[in-house]
Amino acid sequence: MVSYLFVTGSEPLVSPLCTGVVTLLVNHLELRDCVKDPTLWPKAVEEVLRYHHNGVLGMPRVATEEIRLHDVTISEGEGVCTPMLGATWDPAHYRNPARFSIHRRTDGTATFGAGPHFCLGAALSRMFLQTAYEALFTRFPSLFLAVSEHDVPWERDLFSTKPALLPVAWDPAAH
Ligand code: HEM
């Protein structure tokens, strides 16, 4: 459990640190709203985690008995991979899920799983990301992408989602 916490306690936070920064820089009106009203940072964190969930393929599961879900029968012993984006982009729960909006009303996010394996690090992750985004954009309110958003290279890793690098610049006169 301790070694599991060492791994899970750092790596899953690296991706949203980067995906959040790039997504907020691209959606600069939402970013402006957060800088003006810091009580919106928690909503920005929820929306970043919904929009770019870390778990690309999700944890594999093996059915211990036959089960029927959404008109599909999964037999005992069959393996299933359920990408988390299937939940966080589910149009039955999120209107226009492809739109990034920190102002959306959610009915409870699926980001951190559910049931007995609900993420142990959910509260830490939320606090960490709120603190990091707020600190960065308060210190550098003029931060901008130094390349077109279409030229940001993304890692093709199936375990987590993040840019391979993120060139940024800022206006020194504004600070
Ligand atoms: C934004 C970052 C994170 C996301 C999106 C995330 C997401 C998840 C999800 C979806 C699960 C459920 C997996 C399943 O159903 O099998 C999970 C489990 C878990 N997470 Fe996280 N996590 C994050 C950060 C962290 C951090 C920072 C820690 C540790 C401090 C952590 C520790 C754990 C542990 C120990 C479990 C397994 C719980 C169990 O099996 O009882 N996670 N996480």
Short mmCIF file of N, CA and C and ligand atoms in Angstrom, two decimals:
data_model
loop_
_atom_site.label_atom_id
_atom_site.label_comp_id
_atom_site.label_asym_id
_atom_site.label_seq_id
_atom_site.Cartn_x
_atom_site.Cartn_y
_atom_site.Cartn_z
N MET A 1 0.84 -1.20 0.00
CA MET A 1 0.00 0.00 0.00
C MET A 1 0.88 1.26 0.00
N VAL A 2 2.02 1.21 0.79
CA VAL A 2 2.88 2.40 0.85
C VAL A 2 3.52 2.66 -0.51
N SER A 3 4.02 1.58 -1.19
CA SER A 3 4.67 1.82 -2.48
C SER A 3 3.61 2.25 -3.49
N TYR A 4 2.40 1.70 -3.39
CA TYR A 4 1.29 2.10 -4.27
C TYR A 4 1.01 3.60 -4.11
N LEU A 5 1.02 4.06 -2.85
CA LEU A 5 0.76 5.49 -2.60
C LEU A 5 1.88 6.38 -3.13
N PHE A 6 3.13 5.86 -3.09
CA PHE A 6 4.24 6.66 -3.65
C PHE A 6 4.04 6.86 -5.15
N VAL A 7 3.61 5.80 -5.85
CA VAL A 7 3.43 5.90 -7.31
C VAL A 7 2.21 6.76 -7.60
N THR A 8 1.07 6.40 -6.99
CA THR A 8 -0.17 7.12 -7.31
C THR A 8 -0.12 8.55 -6.79
N GLY A 9 0.71 8.81 -5.78
CA GLY A 9 0.74 10.14 -5.18
C GLY A 9 1.45 11.18 -6.00
N SER A 10 2.18 10.78 -7.04
CA SER A 10 2.87 11.80 -7.85
C SER A 10 2.46 11.73 -9.31
N GLU A 11 2.57 10.58 -9.95
CA GLU A 11 2.39 10.50 -11.40
C GLU A 11 1.02 11.02 -11.86
N PRO A 12 -0.09 10.66 -11.21
CA PRO A 12 -1.39 11.13 -11.74
C PRO A 12 -1.58 12.64 -11.62
N LEU A 13 -0.71 13.29 -10.82
CA LEU A 13 -0.85 14.75 -10.70
C LEU A 13 -0.05 15.50 -11.77
N VAL A 14 0.92 14.81 -12.39
CA VAL A 14 1.75 15.46 -13.41
C VAL A 14 0.89 15.81 -14.62
N SER A 15 0.05 14.86 -15.06
CA SER A 15 -0.77 15.10 -16.26
C SER A 15 -1.72 16.28 -16.09
N PRO A 16 -2.57 16.32 -15.05
CA PRO A 16 -3.49 17.45 -14.96
C PRO A 16 -2.80 18.78 -14.70
N LEU A 17 -1.58 18.75 -14.13
CA LEU A 17 -0.84 20.01 -13.97
C LEU A 17 -0.61 20.62 -15.34
N CYS A 18 -0.30 19.75 -16.31
CA CYS A 18 0.00 20.24 -17.66
C CYS A 18 -1.28 20.41 -18.51
N THR A 19 -2.18 19.42 -18.48
CA THR A 19 -3.40 19.54 -19.31
C THR A 19 -4.23 20.74 -18.84
N GLY A 20 -4.21 21.01 -17.54
CA GLY A 20 -4.98 22.14 -17.02
C GLY A 20 -4.42 23.46 -17.52
N VAL A 21 -3.10 23.57 -17.53
CA VAL A 21 -2.49 24.83 -17.97
C VAL A 21 -2.79 25.06 -19.45
N VAL A 22 -2.58 24.04 -20.28
CA VAL A 22 -2.81 24.24 -21.71
C VAL A 22 -4.30 24.51 -21.99
N THR A 23 -5.17 23.81 -21.32
CA THR A 23 -6.61 23.97 -21.59
C THR A 23 -7.10 25.34 -21.14
N LEU A 24 -6.59 25.82 -20.01
CA LEU A 24 -7.00 27.14 -19.54
C LEU A 24 -6.40 28.25 -20.43
N LEU A 25 -5.18 28.03 -20.92
CA LEU A 25 -4.60 29.05 -21.82
C LEU A 25 -5.39 29.13 -23.12
N VAL A 26 -5.87 27.98 -23.61
CA VAL A 26 -6.65 27.98 -24.85
C VAL A 26 -8.03 28.60 -24.59
N ASN A 27 -8.62 28.27 -23.46
CA ASN A 27 -9.95 28.81 -23.10
C ASN A 27 -9.74 30.04 -22.22
N HIS A 28 -9.22 31.10 -22.81
CA HIS A 28 -8.74 32.21 -21.99
C HIS A 28 -9.86 33.00 -21.31
N LEU A 29 -11.10 32.89 -21.85
CA LEU A 29 -12.19 33.62 -21.16
C LEU A 29 -12.49 32.95 -19.82
N GLU A 30 -12.43 31.61 -19.82
CA GLU A 30 -12.66 30.88 -18.57
C GLU A 30 -11.52 31.17 -17.58
N LEU A 31 -10.30 31.24 -18.14
CA LEU A 31 -9.14 31.55 -17.28
C LEU A 31 -9.30 32.95 -16.67
N ARG A 32 -9.72 33.89 -17.51
CA ARG A 32 -9.90 35.26 -17.02
C ARG A 32 -10.92 35.27 -15.87
N ASP A 33 -12.00 34.49 -16.03
CA ASP A 33 -13.01 34.43 -14.97
C ASP A 33 -12.40 33.94 -13.65
N CYS A 34 -11.53 32.92 -13.74
CA CYS A 34 -10.92 32.36 -12.51
C CYS A 34 -9.97 33.37 -11.86
N VAL A 35 -9.19 34.07 -12.70
CA VAL A 35 -8.25 35.04 -12.14
C VAL A 35 -9.02 36.16 -11.44
N LYS A 36 -10.16 36.55 -12.05
CA LYS A 36 -10.97 37.62 -11.43
C LYS A 36 -11.66 37.14 -10.17
N ASP A 37 -12.11 35.88 -10.21
CA ASP A 37 -12.87 35.36 -9.07
C ASP A 37 -12.26 34.01 -8.62
N PRO A 38 -11.30 34.05 -7.68
CA PRO A 38 -10.58 32.82 -7.28
C PRO A 38 -11.49 31.72 -6.72
N THR A 39 -12.74 32.04 -6.36
CA THR A 39 -13.61 30.96 -5.87
C THR A 39 -13.97 30.01 -7.01
N LEU A 40 -13.62 30.39 -8.26
CA LEU A 40 -13.93 29.51 -9.40
C LEU A 40 -12.85 28.44 -9.65
N TRP A 41 -11.69 28.53 -8.98
CA TRP A 41 -10.63 27.54 -9.24
C TRP A 41 -11.11 26.11 -9.01
N PRO A 42 -11.87 25.81 -7.95
CA PRO A 42 -12.32 24.43 -7.78
C PRO A 42 -13.14 23.94 -8.98
N LYS A 43 -13.94 24.83 -9.59
CA LYS A 43 -14.74 24.43 -10.75
C LYS A 43 -13.83 24.17 -11.95
N ALA A 44 -12.76 24.99 -12.05
CA ALA A 44 -11.82 24.79 -13.15
C ALA A 44 -11.15 23.41 -13.01
N VAL A 45 -10.79 23.04 -11.79
CA VAL A 45 -10.14 21.74 -11.56
C VAL A 45 -11.09 20.61 -11.96
N GLU A 46 -12.35 20.68 -11.53
CA GLU A 46 -13.31 19.62 -11.86
C GLU A 46 -13.45 19.47 -13.38
N GLU A 47 -13.48 20.64 -14.08
CA GLU A 47 -13.70 20.60 -15.52
C GLU A 47 -12.45 20.09 -16.26
N VAL A 48 -11.27 20.46 -15.78
CA VAL A 48 -10.04 19.94 -16.40
C VAL A 48 -10.02 18.41 -16.24
N LEU A 49 -10.34 17.93 -15.05
CA LEU A 49 -10.28 16.49 -14.81
C LEU A 49 -11.37 15.75 -15.59
N ARG A 50 -12.50 16.40 -15.81
CA ARG A 50 -13.55 15.78 -16.64
C ARG A 50 -13.11 15.73 -18.10
N TYR A 51 -12.57 16.86 -18.56
CA TYR A 51 -12.27 17.03 -19.98
C TYR A 51 -11.10 16.16 -20.43
N HIS A 52 -10.05 16.08 -19.58
CA HIS A 52 -8.85 15.30 -19.93
C HIS A 52 -8.62 14.27 -18.84
N HIS A 53 -9.45 13.28 -18.75
CA HIS A 53 -9.19 12.32 -17.67
C HIS A 53 -7.85 11.64 -17.90
N ASN A 54 -7.10 11.44 -16.82
CA ASN A 54 -5.79 10.76 -16.93
C ASN A 54 -5.88 9.37 -17.53
N GLY A 55 -6.85 8.62 -17.08
CA GLY A 55 -6.87 7.19 -17.40
C GLY A 55 -7.40 6.97 -18.80
N VAL A 56 -6.49 6.82 -19.77
CA VAL A 56 -6.94 6.71 -21.16
C VAL A 56 -7.70 5.40 -21.35
N LEU A 57 -7.07 4.29 -20.99
CA LEU A 57 -7.75 3.01 -21.18
C LEU A 57 -8.53 2.56 -19.95
N GLY A 58 -8.27 3.13 -18.81
CA GLY A 58 -8.96 2.69 -17.59
C GLY A 58 -8.36 1.38 -17.08
N MET A 59 -8.74 1.04 -15.87
CA MET A 59 -8.23 -0.21 -15.27
C MET A 59 -8.96 -1.39 -15.90
N PRO A 60 -8.24 -2.46 -16.30
CA PRO A 60 -8.94 -3.63 -16.82
C PRO A 60 -9.73 -4.33 -15.72
N ARG A 61 -10.88 -4.86 -16.07
CA ARG A 61 -11.73 -5.61 -15.11
C ARG A 61 -12.00 -6.98 -15.70
N VAL A 62 -12.21 -7.95 -14.81
CA VAL A 62 -12.60 -9.29 -15.27
C VAL A 62 -13.90 -9.65 -14.57
N ALA A 63 -14.91 -10.02 -15.36
CA ALA A 63 -16.22 -10.33 -14.77
C ALA A 63 -16.13 -11.61 -13.96
N THR A 64 -16.61 -11.57 -12.73
CA THR A 64 -16.58 -12.77 -11.89
C THR A 64 -17.86 -13.58 -12.08
N GLU A 65 -18.85 -12.97 -12.74
CA GLU A 65 -20.07 -13.69 -13.10
C GLU A 65 -20.69 -13.01 -14.32
N GLU A 66 -21.59 -13.70 -15.00
CA GLU A 66 -22.19 -13.08 -16.19
C GLU A 66 -23.00 -11.85 -15.76
N ILE A 67 -22.85 -10.80 -16.54
CA ILE A 67 -23.57 -9.56 -16.20
C ILE A 67 -24.03 -8.90 -17.49
N ARG A 68 -25.21 -8.23 -17.43
CA ARG A 68 -25.72 -7.52 -18.62
C ARG A 68 -25.72 -6.03 -18.31
N LEU A 69 -25.01 -5.26 -19.13
CA LEU A 69 -24.92 -3.80 -18.93
C LEU A 69 -25.23 -3.10 -20.24
N HIS A 70 -26.16 -2.17 -20.24
CA HIS A 70 -26.51 -1.42 -21.46
C HIS A 70 -26.68 -2.33 -22.67
N ASP A 71 -27.49 -3.40 -22.50
CA ASP A 71 -27.81 -4.34 -23.59
C ASP A 71 -26.61 -5.15 -24.09
N VAL A 72 -25.53 -5.19 -23.32
CA VAL A 72 -24.38 -6.02 -23.71
C VAL A 72 -24.17 -7.06 -22.62
N THR A 73 -24.04 -8.34 -23.05
CA THR A 73 -23.78 -9.39 -22.06
C THR A 73 -22.28 -9.61 -21.94
N ILE A 74 -21.78 -9.56 -20.71
CA ILE A 74 -20.36 -9.84 -20.46
C ILE A 74 -20.32 -11.17 -19.71
N SER A 75 -19.65 -12.16 -20.30
CA SER A 75 -19.65 -13.49 -19.69
C SER A 75 -18.63 -13.58 -18.56
N GLU A 76 -18.85 -14.55 -17.69
CA GLU A 76 -17.90 -14.78 -16.59
C GLU A 76 -16.50 -15.00 -17.16
N GLY A 77 -15.50 -14.35 -16.61
CA GLY A 77 -14.11 -14.54 -17.04
C GLY A 77 -13.69 -13.60 -18.17
N GLU A 78 -14.65 -12.88 -18.78
CA GLU A 78 -14.27 -11.96 -19.86
C GLU A 78 -13.63 -10.69 -19.29
N GLY A 79 -12.59 -10.18 -20.00
CA GLY A 79 -11.93 -8.95 -19.58
C GLY A 79 -12.58 -7.76 -20.27
N VAL A 80 -12.64 -6.64 -19.54
CA VAL A 80 -13.26 -5.43 -20.10
C VAL A 80 -12.39 -4.22 -19.74
N CYS A 81 -12.18 -3.35 -20.72
CA CYS A 81 -11.50 -2.07 -20.43
C CYS A 81 -12.51 -0.97 -20.63
N THR A 82 -12.71 -0.16 -19.62
CA THR A 82 -13.69 0.92 -19.75
C THR A 82 -12.97 2.26 -19.62
N PRO A 83 -12.71 2.94 -20.75
CA PRO A 83 -12.01 4.22 -20.66
C PRO A 83 -12.80 5.19 -19.78
N MET A 84 -12.11 5.89 -18.90
CA MET A 84 -12.80 6.84 -18.01
C MET A 84 -13.50 7.95 -18.79
N LEU A 85 -12.96 8.28 -19.99
CA LEU A 85 -13.60 9.33 -20.78
C LEU A 85 -15.02 8.92 -21.20
N GLY A 86 -15.26 7.60 -21.26
CA GLY A 86 -16.62 7.13 -21.57
C GLY A 86 -17.61 7.64 -20.53
N ALA A 87 -17.13 7.81 -19.30
CA ALA A 87 -18.00 8.34 -18.23
C ALA A 87 -17.95 9.86 -18.21
N THR A 88 -16.74 10.44 -18.31
CA THR A 88 -16.66 11.90 -18.13
C THR A 88 -17.08 12.67 -19.39
N TRP A 89 -17.26 11.94 -20.51
CA TRP A 89 -17.79 12.58 -21.73
C TRP A 89 -19.14 11.96 -22.08
N ASP A 90 -19.82 11.38 -21.13
CA ASP A 90 -21.11 10.73 -21.41
C ASP A 90 -22.17 11.80 -21.66
N PRO A 91 -22.72 11.87 -22.90
CA PRO A 91 -23.69 12.94 -23.20
C PRO A 91 -24.98 12.80 -22.39
N ALA A 92 -25.21 11.62 -21.79
CA ALA A 92 -26.40 11.48 -20.95
C ALA A 92 -26.22 12.25 -19.63
N HIS A 93 -24.97 12.55 -19.28
CA HIS A 93 -24.70 13.26 -18.03
C HIS A 93 -24.15 14.66 -18.22
N TYR A 94 -23.47 14.88 -19.35
CA TYR A 94 -22.84 16.18 -19.59
C TYR A 94 -23.30 16.72 -20.93
N ARG A 95 -24.06 17.81 -20.91
CA ARG A 95 -24.51 18.39 -22.17
C ARG A 95 -23.29 18.91 -22.93
N ASN A 96 -23.24 18.58 -24.21
CA ASN A 96 -22.14 19.01 -25.07
C ASN A 96 -20.77 18.75 -24.41
N PRO A 97 -20.45 17.46 -24.17
CA PRO A 97 -19.23 17.15 -23.40
C PRO A 97 -17.94 17.61 -24.05
N ALA A 98 -17.94 17.83 -25.36
CA ALA A 98 -16.70 18.25 -26.03
C ALA A 98 -16.39 19.73 -25.78
N ARG A 99 -17.33 20.41 -25.14
CA ARG A 99 -17.10 21.82 -24.85
C ARG A 99 -16.49 21.95 -23.45
N PHE A 100 -15.39 22.69 -23.33
CA PHE A 100 -14.77 22.92 -22.03
C PHE A 100 -15.48 24.11 -21.38
N SER A 101 -16.12 23.87 -20.25
CA SER A 101 -16.80 24.98 -19.59
C SER A 101 -16.73 24.82 -18.08
N ILE A 102 -16.03 25.76 -17.45
CA ILE A 102 -15.91 25.67 -15.99
C ILE A 102 -17.24 26.01 -15.31
N HIS A 103 -18.18 26.59 -16.10
CA HIS A 103 -19.45 27.00 -15.51
C HIS A 103 -20.53 25.93 -15.63
N ARG A 104 -20.16 24.76 -16.18
CA ARG A 104 -21.21 23.75 -16.35
C ARG A 104 -21.66 23.22 -14.99
N ARG A 105 -22.96 22.84 -14.96
CA ARG A 105 -23.46 22.24 -13.73
C ARG A 105 -23.27 20.74 -13.88
N THR A 106 -22.59 20.10 -12.94
CA THR A 106 -22.38 18.65 -13.08
C THR A 106 -23.24 17.95 -12.04
N ASP A 107 -23.52 16.67 -12.32
CA ASP A 107 -24.31 15.92 -11.35
C ASP A 107 -23.38 15.01 -10.55
N GLY A 108 -22.19 15.51 -10.26
CA GLY A 108 -21.22 14.69 -9.51
C GLY A 108 -20.27 14.06 -10.53
N THR A 109 -18.99 14.31 -10.35
CA THR A 109 -18.05 13.84 -11.36
C THR A 109 -17.68 12.37 -11.16
N ALA A 110 -17.43 11.70 -12.29
CA ALA A 110 -17.03 10.29 -12.24
C ALA A 110 -15.51 10.17 -12.18
N THR A 111 -14.82 11.32 -12.16
CA THR A 111 -13.37 11.34 -12.31
C THR A 111 -12.63 10.39 -11.38
N PHE A 112 -13.04 10.32 -10.13
CA PHE A 112 -12.26 9.57 -9.15
C PHE A 112 -12.84 8.18 -8.88
N GLY A 113 -13.66 7.68 -9.80
CA GLY A 113 -14.21 6.34 -9.63
C GLY A 113 -15.37 6.34 -8.64
N ALA A 114 -15.76 5.14 -8.25
CA ALA A 114 -16.91 5.01 -7.35
C ALA A 114 -16.80 3.69 -6.60
N GLY A 115 -17.54 3.59 -5.52
CA GLY A 115 -17.60 2.31 -4.79
C GLY A 115 -16.36 2.07 -3.95
N PRO A 116 -16.06 0.79 -3.68
CA PRO A 116 -15.00 0.47 -2.71
C PRO A 116 -13.62 0.91 -3.17
N HIS A 117 -13.41 1.13 -4.49
CA HIS A 117 -12.09 1.54 -4.98
C HIS A 117 -12.02 3.03 -5.28
N PHE A 118 -12.97 3.80 -4.73
CA PHE A 118 -12.94 5.26 -4.94
C PHE A 118 -11.54 5.77 -4.58
N CYS A 119 -11.03 6.69 -5.42
CA CYS A 119 -9.64 7.17 -5.30
C CYS A 119 -9.34 7.69 -3.89
N LEU A 120 -8.25 7.15 -3.33
CA LEU A 120 -7.81 7.61 -2.00
C LEU A 120 -7.24 9.02 -2.06
N GLY A 121 -6.82 9.44 -3.26
CA GLY A 121 -6.14 10.74 -3.37
C GLY A 121 -7.04 11.85 -3.88
N ALA A 122 -8.37 11.65 -3.90
CA ALA A 122 -9.27 12.64 -4.51
C ALA A 122 -9.14 14.02 -3.85
N ALA A 123 -9.20 14.06 -2.53
CA ALA A 123 -9.16 15.36 -1.83
C ALA A 123 -7.79 16.03 -2.03
N LEU A 124 -6.72 15.21 -1.94
CA LEU A 124 -5.36 15.74 -2.13
C LEU A 124 -5.22 16.31 -3.55
N SER A 125 -5.71 15.55 -4.55
CA SER A 125 -5.58 15.99 -5.95
C SER A 125 -6.29 17.31 -6.17
N ARG A 126 -7.51 17.42 -5.65
CA ARG A 126 -8.27 18.67 -5.85
C ARG A 126 -7.53 19.85 -5.23
N MET A 127 -7.06 19.66 -3.99
CA MET A 127 -6.38 20.76 -3.28
C MET A 127 -5.07 21.12 -4.00
N PHE A 128 -4.33 20.12 -4.41
CA PHE A 128 -3.04 20.32 -5.08
C PHE A 128 -3.23 21.12 -6.37
N LEU A 129 -4.20 20.70 -7.19
CA LEU A 129 -4.39 21.36 -8.49
C LEU A 129 -4.95 22.77 -8.33
N GLN A 130 -5.87 22.95 -7.38
CA GLN A 130 -6.40 24.31 -7.15
C GLN A 130 -5.26 25.24 -6.77
N THR A 131 -4.40 24.76 -5.84
CA THR A 131 -3.28 25.59 -5.37
C THR A 131 -2.32 25.90 -6.51
N ALA A 132 -2.02 24.88 -7.32
CA ALA A 132 -1.03 25.05 -8.40
C ALA A 132 -1.55 26.00 -9.48
N TYR A 133 -2.79 25.80 -9.95
CA TYR A 133 -3.31 26.68 -11.02
C TYR A 133 -3.41 28.11 -10.52
N GLU A 134 -3.93 28.25 -9.31
CA GLU A 134 -4.11 29.62 -8.80
C GLU A 134 -2.76 30.31 -8.63
N ALA A 135 -1.77 29.58 -8.09
CA ALA A 135 -0.45 30.19 -7.87
C ALA A 135 0.18 30.59 -9.21
N LEU A 136 0.11 29.70 -10.20
CA LEU A 136 0.75 29.99 -11.49
C LEU A 136 0.11 31.21 -12.16
N PHE A 137 -1.23 31.22 -12.25
CA PHE A 137 -1.88 32.29 -13.01
C PHE A 137 -1.99 33.60 -12.21
N THR A 138 -1.83 33.53 -10.89
CA THR A 138 -1.78 34.77 -10.12
C THR A 138 -0.41 35.41 -10.31
N ARG A 139 0.64 34.55 -10.33
CA ARG A 139 2.00 35.06 -10.52
C ARG A 139 2.23 35.51 -11.95
N PHE A 140 1.65 34.78 -12.93
CA PHE A 140 1.87 35.10 -14.35
C PHE A 140 0.54 35.29 -15.07
N PRO A 141 -0.20 36.36 -14.78
CA PRO A 141 -1.51 36.52 -15.42
C PRO A 141 -1.42 36.72 -16.94
N SER A 142 -0.23 37.10 -17.44
CA SER A 142 -0.13 37.32 -18.89
C SER A 142 0.43 36.10 -19.62
N LEU A 143 0.52 34.96 -18.92
CA LEU A 143 1.08 33.74 -19.54
C LEU A 143 0.30 33.40 -20.80
N PHE A 144 1.02 33.03 -21.86
CA PHE A 144 0.33 32.60 -23.09
C PHE A 144 1.12 31.48 -23.77
N LEU A 145 0.43 30.77 -24.67
CA LEU A 145 1.08 29.67 -25.39
C LEU A 145 2.04 30.28 -26.40
N ALA A 146 3.28 29.77 -26.43
CA ALA A 146 4.27 30.33 -27.35
C ALA A 146 4.17 29.68 -28.74
N VAL A 147 3.31 28.68 -28.89
CA VAL A 147 3.08 28.05 -30.20
C VAL A 147 1.57 27.95 -30.38
N SER A 148 1.14 27.63 -31.58
CA SER A 148 -0.30 27.43 -31.80
C SER A 148 -0.74 26.20 -30.99
N GLU A 149 -1.97 26.23 -30.51
CA GLU A 149 -2.45 25.06 -29.74
C GLU A 149 -2.37 23.78 -30.57
N HIS A 150 -2.45 23.91 -31.91
CA HIS A 150 -2.41 22.74 -32.80
C HIS A 150 -0.99 22.18 -32.93
N ASP A 151 0.01 22.97 -32.52
CA ASP A 151 1.40 22.51 -32.63
C ASP A 151 1.93 21.97 -31.29
N VAL A 152 1.06 21.92 -30.28
CA VAL A 152 1.52 21.34 -29.00
C VAL A 152 1.59 19.82 -29.19
N PRO A 153 2.77 19.20 -28.99
CA PRO A 153 2.87 17.74 -29.17
C PRO A 153 2.30 16.99 -27.96
N TRP A 154 1.42 16.04 -28.21
CA TRP A 154 0.82 15.26 -27.11
C TRP A 154 1.49 13.91 -27.02
N GLU A 155 1.68 13.42 -25.80
CA GLU A 155 2.24 12.08 -25.62
C GLU A 155 1.21 11.06 -26.06
N ARG A 156 1.67 9.99 -26.66
CA ARG A 156 0.75 8.97 -27.18
C ARG A 156 0.62 7.78 -26.22
N ASP A 157 0.94 8.01 -24.99
CA ASP A 157 0.95 6.98 -23.96
C ASP A 157 -0.50 6.58 -23.63
N LEU A 158 -0.75 5.29 -23.45
CA LEU A 158 -2.13 4.88 -23.19
C LEU A 158 -2.47 4.92 -21.71
N PHE A 159 -1.49 5.28 -20.88
CA PHE A 159 -1.73 5.28 -19.44
C PHE A 159 -2.19 6.65 -18.96
N SER A 160 -1.59 7.70 -19.51
CA SER A 160 -2.00 9.04 -19.09
C SER A 160 -1.99 9.98 -20.29
N THR A 161 -2.69 11.10 -20.15
CA THR A 161 -2.81 12.09 -21.23
C THR A 161 -2.05 13.34 -20.84
N LYS A 162 -1.12 13.78 -21.68
CA LYS A 162 -0.49 15.08 -21.40
C LYS A 162 0.35 15.53 -22.59
N PRO A 163 0.57 16.86 -22.72
CA PRO A 163 1.49 17.32 -23.75
C PRO A 163 2.90 16.83 -23.43
N ALA A 164 3.68 16.53 -24.49
CA ALA A 164 5.07 16.11 -24.27
C ALA A 164 5.89 17.31 -23.80
N LEU A 165 5.55 18.49 -24.28
CA LEU A 165 6.15 19.72 -23.77
C LEU A 165 5.19 20.86 -24.05
N LEU A 166 5.36 21.94 -23.29
CA LEU A 166 4.40 23.04 -23.39
C LEU A 166 5.14 24.38 -23.42
N PRO A 167 5.43 24.88 -24.64
CA PRO A 167 6.15 26.16 -24.70
C PRO A 167 5.22 27.33 -24.33
N VAL A 168 5.64 28.11 -23.34
CA VAL A 168 4.84 29.27 -22.91
C VAL A 168 5.74 30.51 -22.84
N ALA A 169 5.12 31.68 -22.83
CA ALA A 169 5.86 32.93 -22.67
C ALA A 169 4.95 33.87 -21.89
N TRP A 170 5.48 34.99 -21.45
CA TRP A 170 4.66 35.98 -20.76
C TRP A 170 5.20 37.37 -21.04
N ASP A 171 4.39 38.33 -20.74
CA ASP A 171 4.75 39.72 -21.01
C ASP A 171 5.38 40.30 -19.74
N PRO A 172 6.72 40.50 -19.72
CA PRO A 172 7.36 40.95 -18.48
C PRO A 172 6.85 42.32 -18.04
N ALA A 173 6.40 43.12 -18.97
CA ALA A 173 5.91 44.47 -18.62
C ALA A 173 4.63 44.40 -17.80
N ALA A 174 3.90 43.25 -17.92
CA ALA A 174 2.61 43.14 -17.22
C ALA A 174 2.79 42.72 -15.75
N HIS A 175 4.05 42.44 -15.31
CA HIS A 175 4.23 41.93 -13.94
C HIS A 175 4.99 42.90 -13.04
C1 HEM B 1 -6.15 13.83 -10.63
C2 HEM B 1 -5.50 12.77 -10.20
C3 HEM B 1 -6.14 11.43 -9.97
C4 HEM B 1 -7.13 10.79 -10.65
C5 HEM B 1 -7.90 11.30 -11.88
C6 HEM B 1 -7.36 9.52 -9.99
C7 HEM B 1 -8.32 8.59 -10.35
C8 HEM B 1 -8.54 7.39 -9.74
C9 HEM B 1 -9.55 6.42 -10.09
C10 HEM B 1 -10.56 6.57 -11.25
C11 HEM B 1 -9.45 5.38 -9.24
C12 HEM B 1 -10.35 4.13 -9.21
C13 HEM B 1 -9.67 2.99 -9.92
C14 HEM B 1 -10.53 1.75 -9.89
O1 HEM B 1 -11.75 1.84 -9.93
O2 HEM B 1 -9.96 0.68 -9.84
C15 HEM B 1 -8.36 5.66 -8.33
C16 HEM B 1 -7.93 4.82 -7.32
C17 HEM B 1 -6.90 5.10 -6.47
N1 HEM B 1 -6.21 6.29 -6.37
FE1 HEM B 1 -6.39 7.89 -7.60
N2 HEM B 1 -6.50 9.42 -8.92
C18 HEM B 1 -5.75 10.56 -8.87
C19 HEM B 1 -4.77 10.89 -7.95
C20 HEM B 1 -4.39 10.10 -6.89
C21 HEM B 1 -3.43 10.46 -5.87
C22 HEM B 1 -2.71 11.81 -5.79
C23 HEM B 1 -3.33 9.40 -5.03
C24 HEM B 1 -2.50 9.20 -3.78
C25 HEM B 1 -2.19 10.14 -2.94
C26 HEM B 1 -4.23 8.36 -5.50
C27 HEM B 1 -4.39 7.13 -4.93
C28 HEM B 1 -5.28 6.17 -5.35
C29 HEM B 1 -5.38 4.84 -4.77
C30 HEM B 1 -4.52 4.29 -3.63
C31 HEM B 1 -6.41 4.18 -5.45
C32 HEM B 1 -6.91 2.76 -5.22
C33 HEM B 1 -7.99 2.75 -4.16
C34 HEM B 1 -8.49 1.33 -3.93
O3 HEM B 1 -8.27 0.45 -4.78
O4 HEM B 1 -9.09 1.11 -2.89
N3 HEM B 1 -4.85 8.82 -6.63
N4 HEM B 1 -7.83 6.90 -8.64
#
